Amino acid sequence: MPTSSGLSVARKGLTGHLSSSLFTILFIVFLSLPHVVPAAPPALSDDAQTCLTCHASPGTKTFGDKTTVSVQVDGRQFAASVHGSLGCTSCHMDVKLDNHPSAQYATKRQLVLHVVKACRTCHSDRQLTANPVHQRAISRPDAQPCSTCHGSHAIVKTLARKDKGTDTQYCLTCHSKPLTRTIDGKQISLTIDEAWIKGSVHGGHECTDCHTAYSKGSHPPPKASASGRELAHAASLTCERCHLDKAVKYKDSIHATLLATGDQRAPGCSDCHGAHRVGPGALADTQEGVPCKKCHLDIYEAYRTSIHGMTKPTATAHPPLCAACHNAHDVKPAMASRSPRDMCLTCHPSYEADHRQRLPNPQAHLEMVACTACHVPLAYKRSIYLRFTDAATGKLVHDTEVRTLLKARGATNGPIGPQALWQLFQDMNEVQKVNVAVAVSMDDRLNAHYLAPKDIAVEQCEACHSADSSFFKSVAVATADPNGQEKLYEVDPKVLGSVYGAILLKRFYVMSGTRLTAMDYAGVMIILGGMAFPVLHGTARFMTRHLRQGTKKPEGRGKV
């Protein structure tokens, strides 16, 4: 029987034998596997090796305009390029060792344009114009030299660029270079800085996410556009794919209405948010980033000097900017005749209690008097507006209807008089039920933005309640044009003091401000009548005293 020590020796021997056999098998398998041998560096031509004797080292060339450019060439990159098998003189054909450099150039561009002429030695016009996009790019009078897009010494095949990197990186191969497009005689830049995209809120998107018709494998010719504005609006349509809620609101705005009527000046998405440098939404809620001032600079400057514009935002309070009152996407037409009261109440809900301290009837005042009429300094003119509105919708009637009726009655020359205004109201009500609302507001939309601090608001009652108040010197009928914008017709201020005005305007009567002549006469008659009554009464009694005395019986007569 084997001893324990014998068994231990036997096990060790068996283990060693198995390990040796396993190593042998693995070694045989390894030898049978294909071996990857590192590729040898591409061989350079004798011509290139000769040039790199100098040009592999740092060096510069100075041009006639005193600018410099590096003449150092990376031999490995050149050897790995599509031109690696060529000699340097294949492109630099006029360079010789015994005459080097062979020419002097005034600028770098002059040198580049001279060298790229060699490209057509190998690349025929048929090859260069096979792609319509490439054909247009190289046929322009201001076409960029080949090296701008393709490089000079490290040129790789287009397919290699497509396989490497993202769609955006491939697009930037050309669009990071100076590219333009001419539309209606005007040049539009197609150059995109990669930093713009990375710094935008769309930094995580690829170019093809918005430019869906384009890809690494397809670059169709751009659609024809009559102008740069038309091109911008067409590009904005792609925003709907991600921002449908905003697009729906925009279509209900004055901007969309103007665009639908052919006014290309109306802003689209990229006009406010940018095209490739799209900033966060919060940027538009700052005075530095508010986009409205691009088109409405005069109004913004008025706002900037107002109490709202001068108030600094804090952690708990933020003064209103354009969108707070006019909305961001569903922007409504601005109207001088429309009181901004509802917008003001958003931030000032306790208006009635606040105004009760100095106004005897705040509700009546705020119903007809715009907030701006008192909160803008008196230096800016006010007007009285007669808003003709559809009784069913509450919207201003169309100015075409008003103009037609006025023309039919020959009332188009000069201001609308009291009788003509009354007749206009009667004529309109034969077609549809029309209401008339009166508003005291600023005479210009711009002036409505000069809001002052409340301690210098108009508090003098006589500003309105006086016979010579400037508020009642300007009167207009307010209507709306087909685009929804306000259209005004001048009215004779005498309307406010006429019988027709009293009937038509009903509740609008400003004590000591609007003077109704008929009521003045009636008041005079009442006063004179009151004064005449005691005189007439006394005179009558004096003249009839004898009659009254003759009817009296003598005292004591008739007694027994």
XYZ file of C-alpha atoms in Angstrom:
560
model
C 0.000 0.000 0.000
C 1.434 3.456 -0.936
C 2.268 5.767 1.906
C 0.871 9.359 2.245
C 4.192 10.808 1.283
C 4.242 8.699 -1.868
C 0.790 9.895 -2.857
C 1.856 13.517 -2.366
C 4.844 13.043 -4.689
C 2.617 11.397 -7.294
C 0.117 14.300 -7.193
C 2.870 16.885 -7.640
C 4.258 14.994 -10.587
C 0.831 14.785 -12.229
C 0.170 18.498 -11.660
C 3.477 19.477 -13.187
C 2.826 17.274 -16.214
C -0.632 18.824 -16.795
C 0.744 22.385 -16.487
C 3.463 21.631 -18.991
C 0.992 20.125 -21.436
C -1.424 23.106 -21.108
C 1.375 25.594 -21.749
C 2.430 23.636 -24.844
C -1.142 23.671 -26.222
C -1.575 27.414 -25.611
C 1.764 28.120 -27.262
C 0.762 26.145 -30.357
C -2.609 28.016 -30.545
C -0.821 31.381 -30.222
C 1.516 30.497 -33.074
C -1.437 29.567 -35.263
C -3.130 32.952 -34.746
C -2.642 35.699 -37.417
C -0.182 38.310 -36.318
C -0.824 42.069 -36.655
C 2.389 43.664 -37.713
C 2.549 47.447 -37.220
C 2.362 49.162 -40.566
C 5.556 50.743 -41.624
C 5.441 54.493 -42.090
C 4.497 55.367 -45.693
C 7.535 55.929 -47.815
C 8.200 59.492 -48.903
C 9.500 60.304 -52.333
C 13.106 61.372 -52.691
C 11.797 64.815 -53.653
C 9.800 65.128 -50.424
C 12.637 63.788 -48.273
C 14.954 66.390 -49.731
C 12.492 69.228 -48.983
C 11.848 67.966 -45.459
C 15.527 68.254 -44.717
C 14.678 71.914 -44.025
C 10.901 72.055 -43.842
C 10.597 69.487 -41.067
C 12.092 72.101 -38.765
C 10.281 75.238 -37.541
C 10.490 78.168 -39.916
C 8.447 81.084 -41.251
C 8.004 83.042 -44.454
C 7.416 86.805 -44.493
C 5.241 88.377 -47.181
C 5.267 91.828 -48.644
C 2.542 92.977 -46.233
C 4.810 91.973 -43.319
C 2.621 89.012 -42.308
C 4.242 85.648 -41.708
C 3.253 82.000 -42.143
C 4.823 78.789 -40.895
C 6.641 76.718 -43.527
C 7.106 73.711 -41.275
C 5.584 70.466 -42.631
C 4.831 67.334 -40.607
C 6.372 64.522 -42.644
C 4.202 61.781 -41.114
C 0.975 63.666 -41.824
C 2.035 64.366 -45.370
C 3.062 60.754 -45.926
C -0.367 59.585 -44.644
C -2.264 62.013 -46.871
C -3.705 61.237 -50.297
C -0.741 63.090 -51.772
C 1.847 61.146 -49.765
C 3.276 59.415 -52.819
C 3.807 62.667 -54.656
C 6.810 64.879 -54.552
C 6.604 68.447 -53.292
C 7.291 69.839 -56.761
C 4.144 68.105 -58.055
C 2.255 71.054 -56.566
C 5.035 73.582 -56.035
C 6.020 73.271 -59.666
C 8.070 76.442 -59.883
C 10.245 75.656 -56.839
C 13.821 74.475 -57.517
C 16.695 73.826 -55.166
C 18.995 76.109 -57.090
C 16.440 78.915 -57.071
C 14.560 78.771 -53.773
C 12.390 80.544 -52.981
C 11.637 81.293 -56.604
C 9.235 84.219 -56.112
C 8.134 86.840 -53.658
C 4.445 87.258 -52.789
C 2.716 90.305 -51.432
C 0.288 88.289 -49.257
C -0.368 84.759 -48.106
C -3.527 84.615 -50.222
C -1.507 85.461 -53.321
C 0.780 82.498 -52.591
C -2.160 80.157 -51.940
C -3.967 81.139 -55.126
C -0.768 80.519 -57.072
C -0.173 77.049 -55.575
C -3.765 75.758 -55.899
C -3.622 76.235 -59.653
C -1.763 72.915 -59.578
C -4.891 71.128 -58.279
C -6.469 71.191 -61.747
C -3.416 69.393 -63.112
C -4.819 66.167 -61.653
C -8.439 67.040 -60.900
C -10.353 67.736 -64.103
C -13.205 70.206 -64.367
C -15.599 67.302 -64.889
C -14.540 65.783 -61.589
C -14.668 69.085 -59.721
C -18.149 69.964 -61.000
C -19.748 66.518 -60.669
C -21.244 67.493 -57.305
C -23.631 70.462 -57.770
C -22.765 71.877 -54.360
C -19.042 71.737 -55.102
C -19.657 73.141 -58.569
C -21.414 76.202 -57.147
C -18.768 76.675 -54.462
C -15.818 76.757 -56.868
C -17.595 78.765 -59.590
C -18.282 81.824 -57.469
C -16.257 84.979 -58.153
C -15.182 84.950 -54.516
C -14.618 81.189 -54.382
C -12.269 79.987 -51.676
C -9.044 78.220 -52.721
C -9.039 74.421 -52.508
C -6.810 74.391 -49.431
C -9.372 76.337 -47.403
C -11.580 73.244 -47.119
C -9.248 70.390 -47.996
C -6.082 71.520 -46.290
C -2.632 71.729 -47.815
C -0.276 68.987 -46.613
C -2.552 66.679 -44.527
C -5.271 66.087 -47.128
C -7.440 63.031 -46.502
C -10.139 61.447 -48.635
C -13.689 62.714 -48.200
C -14.869 59.203 -47.303
C -12.385 59.107 -44.443
C -13.856 62.311 -43.059
C -17.360 60.867 -43.296
C -16.374 57.777 -41.352
C -14.729 59.784 -38.601
C -16.432 62.239 -36.291
C -20.004 63.417 -35.964
C -22.324 64.926 -38.537
C -21.580 68.379 -37.165
C -17.844 67.888 -37.467
C -18.286 66.780 -41.076
C -20.465 69.816 -41.884
C -17.910 72.126 -40.321
C -15.270 70.804 -42.700
C -16.641 73.366 -45.149
C -18.928 75.587 -43.076
C -16.205 76.589 -40.652
C -14.499 78.222 -43.619
C -15.490 81.507 -45.327
C -18.610 80.574 -47.304
C -21.304 82.840 -48.669
C -24.482 82.606 -50.677
C -25.878 85.377 -52.855
C -29.633 86.020 -52.730
C -31.217 88.965 -54.496
C -27.811 90.533 -54.988
C -26.895 90.359 -51.311
C -24.289 88.087 -49.779
C -25.354 85.873 -46.878
C -22.664 84.244 -44.785
C -22.813 80.458 -44.415
C -19.819 80.357 -42.084
C -20.450 78.731 -38.699
C -18.121 78.934 -35.712
C -18.084 75.652 -33.811
C -17.931 77.643 -30.568
C -21.357 79.139 -31.378
C -22.926 75.703 -31.449
C -21.127 74.378 -28.383
C -22.120 77.461 -26.398
C -25.795 77.335 -27.396
C -28.671 75.438 -25.791
C -28.554 73.203 -28.870
C -24.973 72.165 -28.184
C -26.054 68.535 -27.821
C -27.718 68.452 -31.240
C -26.204 67.632 -34.588
C -26.575 69.921 -37.621
C -28.792 67.289 -39.259
C -31.297 67.456 -36.384
C -32.437 70.831 -37.747
C -31.181 70.651 -41.329
C -32.982 67.349 -41.909
C -32.509 67.351 -45.693
C -28.729 67.154 -45.305
C -26.425 64.373 -44.127
C -22.953 62.999 -44.684
C -24.242 61.193 -47.744
C -26.576 63.845 -49.135
C -26.255 67.558 -49.738
C -29.046 68.627 -52.105
C -28.928 72.063 -53.712
C -30.482 74.705 -51.435
C -34.016 75.789 -52.223
C -34.380 79.036 -54.094
C -35.283 82.028 -51.925
C -36.318 85.481 -53.060
C -34.519 87.159 -50.170
C -32.525 86.504 -47.038
C -35.646 87.183 -44.983
C -37.552 84.484 -46.841
C -34.676 82.072 -46.230
C -34.690 82.865 -42.493
C -38.442 82.297 -42.200
C -38.192 79.019 -44.099
C -35.456 77.837 -41.724
C -37.591 78.783 -38.706
C -40.204 76.199 -39.699
C -37.950 73.427 -38.423
C -38.330 74.806 -34.882
C -41.920 73.547 -34.798
C -40.699 69.965 -34.608
C -39.531 70.472 -31.008
C -41.353 73.650 -29.959
C -44.884 73.084 -31.236
C -46.525 74.844 -28.275
C -44.550 78.020 -28.973
C -45.277 77.766 -32.697
C -49.032 77.593 -32.037
C -48.849 80.747 -29.902
C -46.750 82.530 -32.507
C -49.349 81.864 -35.207
C -51.836 83.869 -33.136
C -49.520 86.887 -32.957
C -49.304 90.159 -34.846
C -45.898 89.021 -36.107
C -47.396 85.943 -37.797
C -50.264 88.044 -39.178
C -47.832 90.472 -40.783
C -45.812 87.598 -42.224
C -48.948 85.996 -43.655
C -49.708 89.225 -45.526
C -46.249 89.158 -47.125
C -44.382 91.483 -44.781
C -41.009 89.729 -44.600
C -39.802 92.215 -41.987
C -41.865 90.386 -39.364
C -39.608 88.469 -36.955
C -39.350 84.697 -36.925
C -37.746 82.286 -34.452
C -34.133 82.997 -35.392
C -34.605 86.779 -35.265
C -35.294 86.623 -31.531
C -33.467 83.469 -30.462
C -30.612 83.334 -32.961
C -29.870 80.637 -35.525
C -26.715 78.868 -34.301
C -26.044 80.858 -31.133
C -29.373 80.064 -29.447
C -29.228 81.267 -25.859
C -31.323 80.137 -22.876
C -34.836 81.527 -22.508
C -33.813 83.365 -19.353
C -31.461 85.527 -21.436
C -34.445 87.241 -23.080
C -35.662 88.261 -19.638
C -32.729 90.598 -19.113
C -32.179 94.095 -20.455
C -28.949 92.931 -22.079
C -30.577 90.013 -23.898
C -34.122 91.200 -24.601
C -34.551 90.667 -28.364
C -37.375 93.182 -28.893
C -34.998 96.137 -29.006
C -33.588 94.886 -32.314
C -36.734 96.187 -34.021
C -38.217 98.489 -31.373
C -35.162 100.387 -30.188
C -37.029 103.688 -29.726
C -39.615 102.032 -27.492
C -36.909 100.193 -25.563
C -35.073 103.465 -24.911
C -38.317 104.958 -23.559
C -38.781 101.885 -21.360
C -35.181 102.041 -20.156
C -35.771 105.517 -18.695
C -39.052 104.505 -17.018
C -39.587 103.334 -13.446
C -39.636 99.767 -14.742
C -36.427 100.156 -16.710
C -34.540 101.836 -13.867
C -35.609 99.322 -11.210
C -32.913 96.760 -10.554
C -33.992 93.121 -10.232
C -33.607 91.470 -6.838
C -33.934 87.958 -5.516
C -37.619 88.504 -4.761
C -38.672 91.122 -7.335
C -38.126 91.391 -11.041
C -39.256 94.493 -12.960
C -41.350 93.663 -16.043
C -39.702 93.497 -19.430
C -41.360 93.485 -22.852
C -42.808 89.961 -22.688
C -44.354 90.567 -19.263
C -46.857 92.981 -20.833
C -46.885 92.030 -24.512
C -46.286 88.250 -24.201
C -43.340 86.443 -25.745
C -44.808 84.496 -28.658
C -48.503 85.447 -28.966
C -47.743 89.161 -29.230
C -50.878 91.210 -29.777
C -51.040 94.475 -31.758
C -50.088 97.516 -29.693
C -52.940 100.027 -29.471
C -52.836 103.544 -28.043
C -56.596 103.402 -27.475
C -56.485 100.244 -25.372
C -55.808 100.648 -21.682
C -53.026 98.416 -20.315
C -55.001 98.064 -17.075
C -55.339 94.272 -17.203
C -51.586 93.891 -17.694
C -50.872 96.333 -14.862
C -53.135 94.398 -12.489
C -50.945 91.333 -12.885
C -48.334 93.026 -10.711
C -50.593 95.576 -8.951
C -53.690 93.619 -7.822
C -54.580 96.031 -4.997
C -55.036 98.979 -7.368
C -58.542 99.907 -6.177
C -57.564 100.129 -2.531
C -54.380 102.022 -3.408
C -56.241 104.609 -5.517
C -59.174 105.092 -3.167
C -56.978 107.368 -1.041
C -56.923 110.088 -3.725
C -59.731 109.221 -6.145
C -63.384 109.620 -5.094
C -64.506 106.890 -7.492
C -61.528 104.705 -8.453
C -63.592 102.098 -10.276
C -65.123 104.652 -12.663
C -61.737 106.265 -13.281
C -59.969 102.987 -14.013
C -62.757 101.851 -16.297
C -62.216 104.735 -18.734
C -58.833 106.222 -17.867
C -55.734 104.224 -18.828
C -53.096 103.739 -16.135
C -50.607 105.520 -18.379
C -52.784 108.656 -18.494
C -51.828 109.400 -14.895
C -48.527 107.538 -14.512
C -46.768 109.224 -17.453
C -45.568 112.832 -16.941
C -47.839 115.599 -18.247
C -45.226 116.612 -20.810
C -46.550 113.829 -23.051
C -49.816 114.376 -24.891
C -53.071 112.562 -24.064
C -56.017 111.801 -26.312
C -59.655 110.726 -26.049
C -60.416 107.549 -27.997
C -63.855 106.418 -29.108
C -63.492 102.665 -29.560
C -66.091 101.258 -31.947
C -66.379 97.563 -31.043
C -68.425 94.630 -32.277
C -71.041 93.934 -29.586
C -70.717 90.175 -30.166
C -66.910 89.803 -30.065
C -65.721 92.947 -28.292
C -63.143 93.505 -31.031
C -62.595 96.775 -32.851
C -64.610 97.097 -36.046
C -62.675 97.045 -39.318
C -61.553 100.379 -40.657
C -62.731 99.387 -44.149
C -66.332 99.464 -42.915
C -65.866 102.863 -41.281
C -64.087 104.297 -44.300
C -66.799 103.045 -46.647
C -69.621 104.561 -44.588
C -67.817 107.874 -44.166
C -67.112 108.045 -47.886
C -70.766 107.301 -48.702
C -71.831 110.348 -46.675
C -69.005 112.564 -47.903
C -67.434 112.880 -44.464
C -63.875 111.981 -45.400
C -62.545 115.538 -45.593
C -61.384 116.767 -42.209
C -62.321 115.640 -38.708
C -65.584 113.810 -38.066
C -68.129 116.272 -36.673
C -70.819 115.616 -34.035
C -73.647 114.912 -36.476
C -71.434 112.818 -38.783
C -70.274 110.736 -35.829
C -73.849 110.095 -34.754
C -74.822 109.161 -38.293
C -71.819 106.829 -38.556
C -72.940 105.057 -35.400
C -76.477 104.696 -36.764
C -75.246 103.370 -40.127
C -72.978 100.793 -38.519
C -75.761 99.507 -36.287
C -77.869 98.809 -39.351
C -75.242 96.239 -40.344
C -74.199 94.897 -36.933
C -74.606 95.745 -33.294
C -71.840 98.190 -32.379
C -70.853 99.597 -29.006
C -68.822 102.710 -28.261
C -66.379 102.767 -25.375
C -64.439 105.844 -24.328
C -60.808 105.736 -23.202
C -58.453 108.441 -21.993
C -54.936 107.372 -22.935
C -51.643 108.476 -24.462
C -51.706 109.840 -27.993
C -48.784 107.633 -29.021
C -47.797 104.043 -28.188
C -44.196 105.123 -27.639
C -45.115 107.654 -24.942
C -46.982 105.016 -22.972
C -43.604 103.533 -21.973
C -42.380 106.638 -20.094
C -43.874 105.437 -16.815
C -42.747 107.578 -13.886
C -42.413 106.787 -10.153
C -45.744 107.046 -8.346
C -44.642 110.058 -6.291
C -44.578 112.179 -9.465
C -47.718 110.700 -11.048
C -50.467 113.120 -12.098
C -52.450 113.837 -8.948
C -53.925 117.249 -9.773
C -57.638 116.866 -10.468
C -57.608 119.951 -12.669
C -55.367 118.137 -15.152
C -58.632 116.611 -16.404
C -61.338 118.550 -14.612
C -60.876 121.970 -16.167
C -62.325 123.698 -19.194
C -58.920 124.154 -20.836
C -57.576 120.661 -20.102
C -55.205 119.484 -22.813
C -56.642 115.989 -22.463
C -59.707 116.922 -24.509
C -57.946 118.670 -27.392
C -57.405 115.449 -29.346
C -60.212 112.965 -30.104
C -60.168 109.973 -32.460
C -62.308 107.015 -33.480
C -60.329 103.780 -33.082
C -60.793 100.908 -35.541
C -58.618 98.009 -36.707
C -57.089 97.304 -40.111
C -57.173 93.770 -41.633
C -53.926 92.927 -39.817
C -55.440 93.800 -36.443
C -53.415 96.976 -36.088
C -55.005 100.166 -34.834
C -56.374 102.639 -37.356
C -57.462 106.086 -36.109
C -59.868 108.652 -37.596
C -59.666 112.234 -36.352
C -62.763 113.563 -34.586
C -63.734 117.190 -33.890
C -63.306 117.735 -30.096
C -66.662 119.558 -30.149
C -68.238 116.103 -30.193
C -67.566 115.806 -26.476
C -69.730 118.843 -25.734
C -72.540 118.175 -28.191
C -75.995 116.679 -27.708
C -74.995 113.870 -30.078
C -71.955 113.156 -27.932
C -74.075 113.121 -24.769
C -76.420 110.529 -26.280
C -73.671 108.453 -27.906
C -71.076 108.480 -25.133
C -73.618 108.201 -22.309
C -71.606 107.735 -19.148
C -68.592 109.732 -20.281
C -68.899 113.119 -18.642
C -66.003 114.854 -16.910
C -67.037 117.554 -14.502
C -65.610 120.906 -15.658
C -63.853 119.095 -18.464
C -66.468 118.149 -21.029
C -69.026 120.960 -21.505
C -72.425 120.096 -22.974
C -73.813 123.365 -24.392
C -77.444 122.293 -24.107
C -76.908 121.370 -20.481
C -75.225 124.725 -19.898
C -78.275 126.513 -21.297
C -80.581 124.367 -19.231
C -78.527 125.145 -16.142
C -78.688 128.865 -16.851
C -82.454 128.629 -17.273
C -82.781 126.778 -14.002
C -80.675 129.342 -12.189
C -82.515 132.290 -13.752
C -85.809 130.610 -13.072
C -84.868 130.082 -9.484
C -83.859 133.711 -9.130
C -86.970 134.951 -10.940
C -89.465 132.989 -8.913
C -89.293 135.000 -5.681
C -89.323 138.278 -7.662
C -92.336 137.274 -9.681
C -94.012 135.847 -6.655
C -93.486 139.080 -4.660
C -94.611 141.232 -7.586
C -97.775 139.206 -8.027
C -98.608 139.437 -4.378
C -98.040 143.198 -4.375
C -100.250 143.763 -7.405
C -103.071 141.629 -6.031
C -102.992 142.998 -2.507
C -106.245 145.030 -2.968
C -108.087 142.002 -4.144
C -106.927 140.046 -1.199
C -107.898 142.936 1.158
C -111.413 143.279 -0.403
C -112.241 139.717 0.389
C -111.468 140.138 4.053
C -114.529 140.843 6.407
C -114.393 143.887 8.779
C -113.665 142.908 12.331
C -116.830 142.728 14.515
C -119.267 142.873 11.527
C -122.194 140.461 11.754
C -122.206 140.229 15.543
C -125.461 140.836 17.551
